């Protein structure tokens, strides 16, 4: 469980094929200092299990299911990623409850001074409501606007500075996780 409050901007040291998946090595010294094999860490919003933690870096294995549903398979050496260690009892919940189970990918349609407009499919948009929560690249955000093909989010200067969202360009693909409460409500209502 996570909150969507990014704790560290990591840098990809390596992405290597590993069977049908990939092995990902991320330099994230603050997170690595408190991580051990078996711990959960969100990377760009994807919950991954630490397989190794040493010398300021974290190593993860991403399986084909993860690669199909997210952008992790397109990461490149030297790129930045949003890193958040798992929520622990007593931690502040500053964002919203995030599972790290990416629901799909959206594409940046427009970048404005206020934020981002992100195109995505109906399988994501059906869970979106204005002023509701959504996780974009692991960042807990509030939906500011919505139409039949996209939603918009506002980005405060701090978020632009300390996450990858301040570096995106038009056409970039981003990991999306809808508010899990919306999925449970839908399931209970059917």
PDB file of C-alpha atoms in Angstrom:
ATOM      1  CA  UNK A   1       0.000   0.000   0.000  1.00  0.00           C
ATOM      2  CA  UNK A   2       1.241   3.466  -0.927  1.00  0.00           C
ATOM      3  CA  UNK A   3      -0.020   7.056  -0.730  1.00  0.00           C
ATOM      4  CA  UNK A   4       1.064   8.502  -4.067  1.00  0.00           C
ATOM      5  CA  UNK A   5       3.482  10.896  -2.355  1.00  0.00           C
ATOM      6  CA  UNK A   6       6.784  10.392  -4.155  1.00  0.00           C
ATOM      7  CA  UNK A   7       9.671  10.238  -1.681  1.00  0.00           C
ATOM      8  CA  UNK A   8      12.594  10.188  -4.097  1.00  0.00           C
ATOM      9  CA  UNK A   9      13.455  10.777  -7.727  1.00  0.00           C
ATOM     10  CA  UNK A  10      15.463   7.739  -8.753  1.00  0.00           C
ATOM     11  CA  UNK A  11      17.655   7.154 -11.774  1.00  0.00           C
ATOM     12  CA  UNK A  12      17.567   3.990 -13.869  1.00  0.00           C
ATOM     13  CA  UNK A  13      21.007   2.365 -13.822  1.00  0.00           C
ATOM     14  CA  UNK A  14      20.113  -0.694 -15.903  1.00  0.00           C
ATOM     15  CA  UNK A  15      17.240  -2.436 -17.661  1.00  0.00           C
ATOM     16  CA  UNK A  16      18.155  -5.985 -18.654  1.00  0.00           C
ATOM     17  CA  UNK A  17      16.114  -8.772 -20.201  1.00  0.00           C
ATOM     18  CA  UNK A  18      15.449 -11.536 -17.699  1.00  0.00           C
ATOM     19  CA  UNK A  19      13.524 -14.416 -19.227  1.00  0.00           C
ATOM     20  CA  UNK A  20      10.261 -12.930 -20.476  1.00  0.00           C
ATOM     21  CA  UNK A  21      10.518  -9.992 -18.081  1.00  0.00           C
ATOM     22  CA  UNK A  22      13.146  -7.418 -17.187  1.00  0.00           C
ATOM     23  CA  UNK A  23      15.504  -6.816 -14.296  1.00  0.00           C
ATOM     24  CA  UNK A  24      15.512  -3.160 -13.308  1.00  0.00           C
ATOM     25  CA  UNK A  25      18.224  -1.433 -11.262  1.00  0.00           C
ATOM     26  CA  UNK A  26      17.338   1.987  -9.845  1.00  0.00           C
ATOM     27  CA  UNK A  27      19.691   4.342  -8.009  1.00  0.00           C
ATOM     28  CA  UNK A  28      17.590   5.645  -5.105  1.00  0.00           C
ATOM     29  CA  UNK A  29      19.902   5.971  -2.090  1.00  0.00           C
ATOM     30  CA  UNK A  30      17.341   7.240   0.444  1.00  0.00           C
ATOM     31  CA  UNK A  31      14.908   4.416  -0.294  1.00  0.00           C
ATOM     32  CA  UNK A  32      17.644   1.794  -0.666  1.00  0.00           C
ATOM     33  CA  UNK A  33      19.019   2.670   2.786  1.00  0.00           C
ATOM     34  CA  UNK A  34      15.799   1.419   4.397  1.00  0.00           C
ATOM     35  CA  UNK A  35      14.923  -1.384   1.985  1.00  0.00           C
ATOM     36  CA  UNK A  36      15.558  -5.102   2.177  1.00  0.00           C
ATOM     37  CA  UNK A  37      14.835  -7.980  -0.194  1.00  0.00           C
ATOM     38  CA  UNK A  38      11.114  -8.729  -0.149  1.00  0.00           C
ATOM     39  CA  UNK A  39      10.056  -5.129   0.533  1.00  0.00           C
ATOM     40  CA  UNK A  40       7.577  -3.383  -1.754  1.00  0.00           C
ATOM     41  CA  UNK A  41       8.567  -0.156  -3.494  1.00  0.00           C
ATOM     42  CA  UNK A  42       6.558   1.751  -6.095  1.00  0.00           C
ATOM     43  CA  UNK A  43       8.482   2.755  -9.230  1.00  0.00           C
ATOM     44  CA  UNK A  44       6.491   5.143 -11.436  1.00  0.00           C
ATOM     45  CA  UNK A  45       3.423   3.873  -9.619  1.00  0.00           C
ATOM     46  CA  UNK A  46       4.124   0.165 -10.112  1.00  0.00           C
ATOM     47  CA  UNK A  47       4.472  -1.939  -6.972  1.00  0.00           C
ATOM     48  CA  UNK A  48       7.654  -3.985  -7.291  1.00  0.00           C
ATOM     49  CA  UNK A  49       9.421  -6.350  -4.908  1.00  0.00           C
ATOM     50  CA  UNK A  50      12.999  -5.557  -3.972  1.00  0.00           C
ATOM     51  CA  UNK A  51      15.288  -8.474  -4.890  1.00  0.00           C
ATOM     52  CA  UNK A  52      18.506  -6.683  -3.943  1.00  0.00           C
ATOM     53  CA  UNK A  53      19.446  -3.464  -2.154  1.00  0.00           C
ATOM     54  CA  UNK A  54      23.076  -2.363  -2.138  1.00  0.00           C
ATOM     55  CA  UNK A  55      25.275   0.652  -2.796  1.00  0.00           C
ATOM     56  CA  UNK A  56      22.332   3.057  -2.988  1.00  0.00           C
ATOM     57  CA  UNK A  57      20.492   1.033  -5.609  1.00  0.00           C
ATOM     58  CA  UNK A  58      17.415  -1.175  -5.676  1.00  0.00           C
ATOM     59  CA  UNK A  59      16.997  -4.160  -7.990  1.00  0.00           C
ATOM     60  CA  UNK A  60      13.585  -5.440  -9.116  1.00  0.00           C
ATOM     61  CA  UNK A  61      12.225  -8.086 -11.486  1.00  0.00           C
ATOM     62  CA  UNK A  62       9.254  -7.044 -13.626  1.00  0.00           C
ATOM     63  CA  UNK A  63       7.199  -9.920 -15.046  1.00  0.00           C
ATOM     64  CA  UNK A  64       5.349  -9.897 -18.394  1.00  0.00           C
ATOM     65  CA  UNK A  65       1.992  -8.942 -16.788  1.00  0.00           C
ATOM     66  CA  UNK A  66       3.605  -5.846 -15.281  1.00  0.00           C
ATOM     67  CA  UNK A  67       5.239  -4.938 -18.586  1.00  0.00           C
ATOM     68  CA  UNK A  68       1.934  -5.313 -20.500  1.00  0.00           C
ATOM     69  CA  UNK A  69       0.035  -2.990 -18.156  1.00  0.00           C
ATOM     70  CA  UNK A  70       2.675  -0.331 -17.572  1.00  0.00           C
ATOM     71  CA  UNK A  71       5.463   1.671 -19.155  1.00  0.00           C
ATOM     72  CA  UNK A  72       8.242  -0.075 -17.199  1.00  0.00           C
ATOM     73  CA  UNK A  73       9.373  -2.051 -20.244  1.00  0.00           C
ATOM     74  CA  UNK A  74      10.150   1.231 -22.008  1.00  0.00           C
ATOM     75  CA  UNK A  75      12.450   2.616 -19.311  1.00  0.00           C
ATOM     76  CA  UNK A  76      15.986   3.416 -20.410  1.00  0.00           C
ATOM     77  CA  UNK A  77      19.284   3.692 -18.599  1.00  0.00           C
ATOM     78  CA  UNK A  78      19.774   7.221 -17.250  1.00  0.00           C
ATOM     79  CA  UNK A  79      16.054   8.031 -17.107  1.00  0.00           C
ATOM     80  CA  UNK A  80      14.374   9.258 -13.950  1.00  0.00           C
ATOM     81  CA  UNK A  81      11.624   7.416 -12.067  1.00  0.00           C
ATOM     82  CA  UNK A  82       9.331   8.286  -9.164  1.00  0.00           C
ATOM     83  CA  UNK A  83      10.110   6.152  -6.099  1.00  0.00           C
ATOM     84  CA  UNK A  84       7.936   5.584  -3.029  1.00  0.00           C
ATOM     85  CA  UNK A  85       8.546   2.999  -0.308  1.00  0.00           C
ATOM     86  CA  UNK A  86       5.517   1.128   1.003  1.00  0.00           C
ATOM     87  CA  UNK A  87       3.353   2.790   3.640  1.00  0.00           C
ATOM     88  CA  UNK A  88       4.141   1.701   7.192  1.00  0.00           C
ATOM     89  CA  UNK A  89       1.916   1.840  10.260  1.00  0.00           C
ATOM     90  CA  UNK A  90       1.983   5.361  11.667  1.00  0.00           C
ATOM     91  CA  UNK A  91       3.022   7.039   8.396  1.00  0.00           C
ATOM     92  CA  UNK A  92       1.103  10.082   7.217  1.00  0.00           C
ATOM     93  CA  UNK A  93      -1.350   9.487   4.382  1.00  0.00           C
ATOM     94  CA  UNK A  94      -0.892  12.733   2.466  1.00  0.00           C
ATOM     95  CA  UNK A  95      -2.257  11.519  -0.862  1.00  0.00           C
ATOM     96  CA  UNK A  96      -4.788   8.712  -1.168  1.00  0.00           C
ATOM     97  CA  UNK A  97      -4.606   4.939  -0.822  1.00  0.00           C
ATOM     98  CA  UNK A  98      -2.672   3.558  -3.788  1.00  0.00           C
ATOM     99  CA  UNK A  99      -2.041  -0.122  -4.433  1.00  0.00           C
ATOM    100  CA  UNK A 100       0.662   0.147  -7.069  1.00  0.00           C
ATOM    101  CA  UNK A 101      -1.479  -1.973  -9.387  1.00  0.00           C
ATOM    102  CA  UNK A 102      -1.438   0.043 -12.602  1.00  0.00           C
ATOM    103  CA  UNK A 103      -4.790  -0.084 -14.403  1.00  0.00           C
ATOM    104  CA  UNK A 104      -3.528   1.197 -17.733  1.00  0.00           C
ATOM    105  CA  UNK A 105      -1.520   3.751 -19.634  1.00  0.00           C
ATOM    106  CA  UNK A 106      -2.495   7.244 -20.742  1.00  0.00           C
ATOM    107  CA  UNK A 107      -0.854   9.631 -23.188  1.00  0.00           C
ATOM    108  CA  UNK A 108      -0.077  13.313 -22.567  1.00  0.00           C
ATOM    109  CA  UNK A 109      -2.367  15.243 -24.921  1.00  0.00           C
ATOM    110  CA  UNK A 110      -1.516  18.714 -23.720  1.00  0.00           C
ATOM    111  CA  UNK A 111       0.768  20.453 -21.227  1.00  0.00           C
ATOM    112  CA  UNK A 112      -0.363  23.761 -19.772  1.00  0.00           C
ATOM    113  CA  UNK A 113       0.940  26.173 -17.181  1.00  0.00           C
ATOM    114  CA  UNK A 114      -1.609  24.659 -14.811  1.00  0.00           C
ATOM    115  CA  UNK A 115      -1.006  20.971 -15.447  1.00  0.00           C
ATOM    116  CA  UNK A 116      -1.535  18.038 -17.803  1.00  0.00           C
ATOM    117  CA  UNK A 117      -4.310  16.773 -20.040  1.00  0.00           C
ATOM    118  CA  UNK A 118      -4.054  12.981 -20.364  1.00  0.00           C
ATOM    119  CA  UNK A 119      -5.846  10.879 -22.987  1.00  0.00           C
ATOM    120  CA  UNK A 120      -6.910   7.402 -21.978  1.00  0.00           C
ATOM    121  CA  UNK A 121      -9.527   4.776 -22.754  1.00  0.00           C
ATOM    122  CA  UNK A 122     -13.004   4.215 -21.355  1.00  0.00           C
ATOM    123  CA  UNK A 123     -11.704   1.441 -19.077  1.00  0.00           C
ATOM    124  CA  UNK A 124      -9.961   4.184 -17.068  1.00  0.00           C
ATOM    125  CA  UNK A 125     -12.285   7.132 -17.642  1.00  0.00           C
ATOM    126  CA  UNK A 126     -15.328   5.288 -16.268  1.00  0.00           C
ATOM    127  CA  UNK A 127     -13.716   5.503 -12.813  1.00  0.00           C
ATOM    128  CA  UNK A 128     -12.816   9.188 -13.085  1.00  0.00           C
ATOM    129  CA  UNK A 129     -14.867  11.947 -11.476  1.00  0.00           C
ATOM    130  CA  UNK A 130     -14.093  15.614 -11.192  1.00  0.00           C
ATOM    131  CA  UNK A 131     -12.326  16.277  -7.869  1.00  0.00           C
ATOM    132  CA  UNK A 132     -11.712  12.537  -7.491  1.00  0.00           C
ATOM    133  CA  UNK A 133      -8.296  10.940  -7.039  1.00  0.00           C
ATOM    134  CA  UNK A 134      -6.082   9.341  -9.660  1.00  0.00           C
ATOM    135  CA  UNK A 135      -2.477   8.173  -9.586  1.00  0.00           C
ATOM    136  CA  UNK A 136      -0.266   9.263 -12.504  1.00  0.00           C
ATOM    137  CA  UNK A 137       3.259   7.783 -12.598  1.00  0.00           C
ATOM    138  CA  UNK A 138       2.854   7.030  -8.893  1.00  0.00           C
ATOM    139  CA  UNK A 139       1.798  10.582  -7.994  1.00  0.00           C
ATOM    140  CA  UNK A 140      -1.508  11.102  -6.171  1.00  0.00           C
ATOM    141  CA  UNK A 141      -3.422  13.814  -8.037  1.00  0.00           C
ATOM    142  CA  UNK A 142      -6.889  15.348  -8.132  1.00  0.00           C
ATOM    143  CA  UNK A 143      -8.867  15.255 -11.368  1.00  0.00           C
ATOM    144  CA  UNK A 144      -9.538  18.886 -12.317  1.00  0.00           C
ATOM    145  CA  UNK A 145     -11.513  18.263 -15.508  1.00  0.00           C
ATOM    146  CA  UNK A 146     -12.897  15.450 -17.602  1.00  0.00           C
ATOM    147  CA  UNK A 147     -14.272  14.764 -21.081  1.00  0.00           C
ATOM    148  CA  UNK A 148     -15.033  11.632 -23.142  1.00  0.00           C
ATOM    149  CA  UNK A 149     -11.399  11.027 -24.077  1.00  0.00           C
ATOM    150  CA  UNK A 150      -9.214  12.615 -21.392  1.00  0.00           C
ATOM    151  CA  UNK A 151      -8.879  14.033 -17.908  1.00  0.00           C
ATOM    152  CA  UNK A 152      -6.860  16.982 -16.634  1.00  0.00           C
ATOM    153  CA  UNK A 153      -4.805  17.333 -13.478  1.00  0.00           C
ATOM    154  CA  UNK A 154      -3.293  20.448 -11.959  1.00  0.00           C
ATOM    155  CA  UNK A 155       0.360  20.332 -10.916  1.00  0.00           C
ATOM    156  CA  UNK A 156       1.751  22.561  -8.185  1.00  0.00           C
ATOM    157  CA  UNK A 157       5.356  23.753  -8.672  1.00  0.00           C
ATOM    158  CA  UNK A 158       6.620  21.377  -5.947  1.00  0.00           C
ATOM    159  CA  UNK A 159       5.209  18.337  -7.786  1.00  0.00           C
ATOM    160  CA  UNK A 160       6.801  19.470 -11.046  1.00  0.00           C
ATOM    161  CA  UNK A 161      10.175  19.822  -9.284  1.00  0.00           C
ATOM    162  CA  UNK A 162      10.334  16.588  -7.269  1.00  0.00           C
ATOM    163  CA  UNK A 163       8.655  14.124  -9.687  1.00  0.00           C
ATOM    164  CA  UNK A 164       9.006  13.127 -13.302  1.00  0.00           C
ATOM    165  CA  UNK A 165       5.765  14.962 -14.142  1.00  0.00           C
ATOM    166  CA  UNK A 166       7.651  18.237 -14.543  1.00  0.00           C
ATOM    167  CA  UNK A 167       9.695  16.639 -17.327  1.00  0.00           C
ATOM    168  CA  UNK A 168       7.007  14.989 -19.468  1.00  0.00           C
ATOM    169  CA  UNK A 169       6.412  16.012 -23.059  1.00  0.00           C
ATOM    170  CA  UNK A 170       3.407  15.819 -25.345  1.00  0.00           C
ATOM    171  CA  UNK A 171       2.819  12.210 -26.421  1.00  0.00           C
ATOM    172  CA  UNK A 172       4.581  10.619 -23.433  1.00  0.00           C
ATOM    173  CA  UNK A 173       2.878   7.541 -22.016  1.00  0.00           C
ATOM    174  CA  UNK A 174       2.148   7.522 -18.287  1.00  0.00           C
ATOM    175  CA  UNK A 175       1.084   4.820 -15.811  1.00  0.00           C
ATOM    176  CA  UNK A 176      -2.413   5.307 -14.400  1.00  0.00           C
ATOM    177  CA  UNK A 177      -4.112   3.794 -11.370  1.00  0.00           C
ATOM    178  CA  UNK A 178      -7.696   4.748 -10.643  1.00  0.00           C
ATOM    179  CA  UNK A 179      -8.990   5.188  -7.112  1.00  0.00           C
ATOM    180  CA  UNK A 180      -9.512   1.662  -5.788  1.00  0.00           C
ATOM    181  CA  UNK A 181     -12.683   2.744  -3.966  1.00  0.00           C
ATOM    182  CA  UNK A 182     -14.330   3.456  -7.342  1.00  0.00           C
ATOM    183  CA  UNK A 183     -13.634  -0.112  -8.473  1.00  0.00           C
ATOM    184  CA  UNK A 184     -15.092  -1.578  -5.289  1.00  0.00           C
ATOM    185  CA  UNK A 185     -18.209   0.583  -5.540  1.00  0.00           C
ATOM    186  CA  UNK A 186     -18.722  -0.573  -9.135  1.00  0.00           C
ATOM    187  CA  UNK A 187     -18.310  -4.215  -8.140  1.00  0.00           C
ATOM    188  CA  UNK A 188     -20.768  -3.913  -5.256  1.00  0.00           C
ATOM    189  CA  UNK A 189     -23.318  -2.081  -7.403  1.00  0.00           C
ATOM    190  CA  UNK A 190     -23.404  -4.785 -10.089  1.00  0.00           C
TER     191      UNK A 190
END
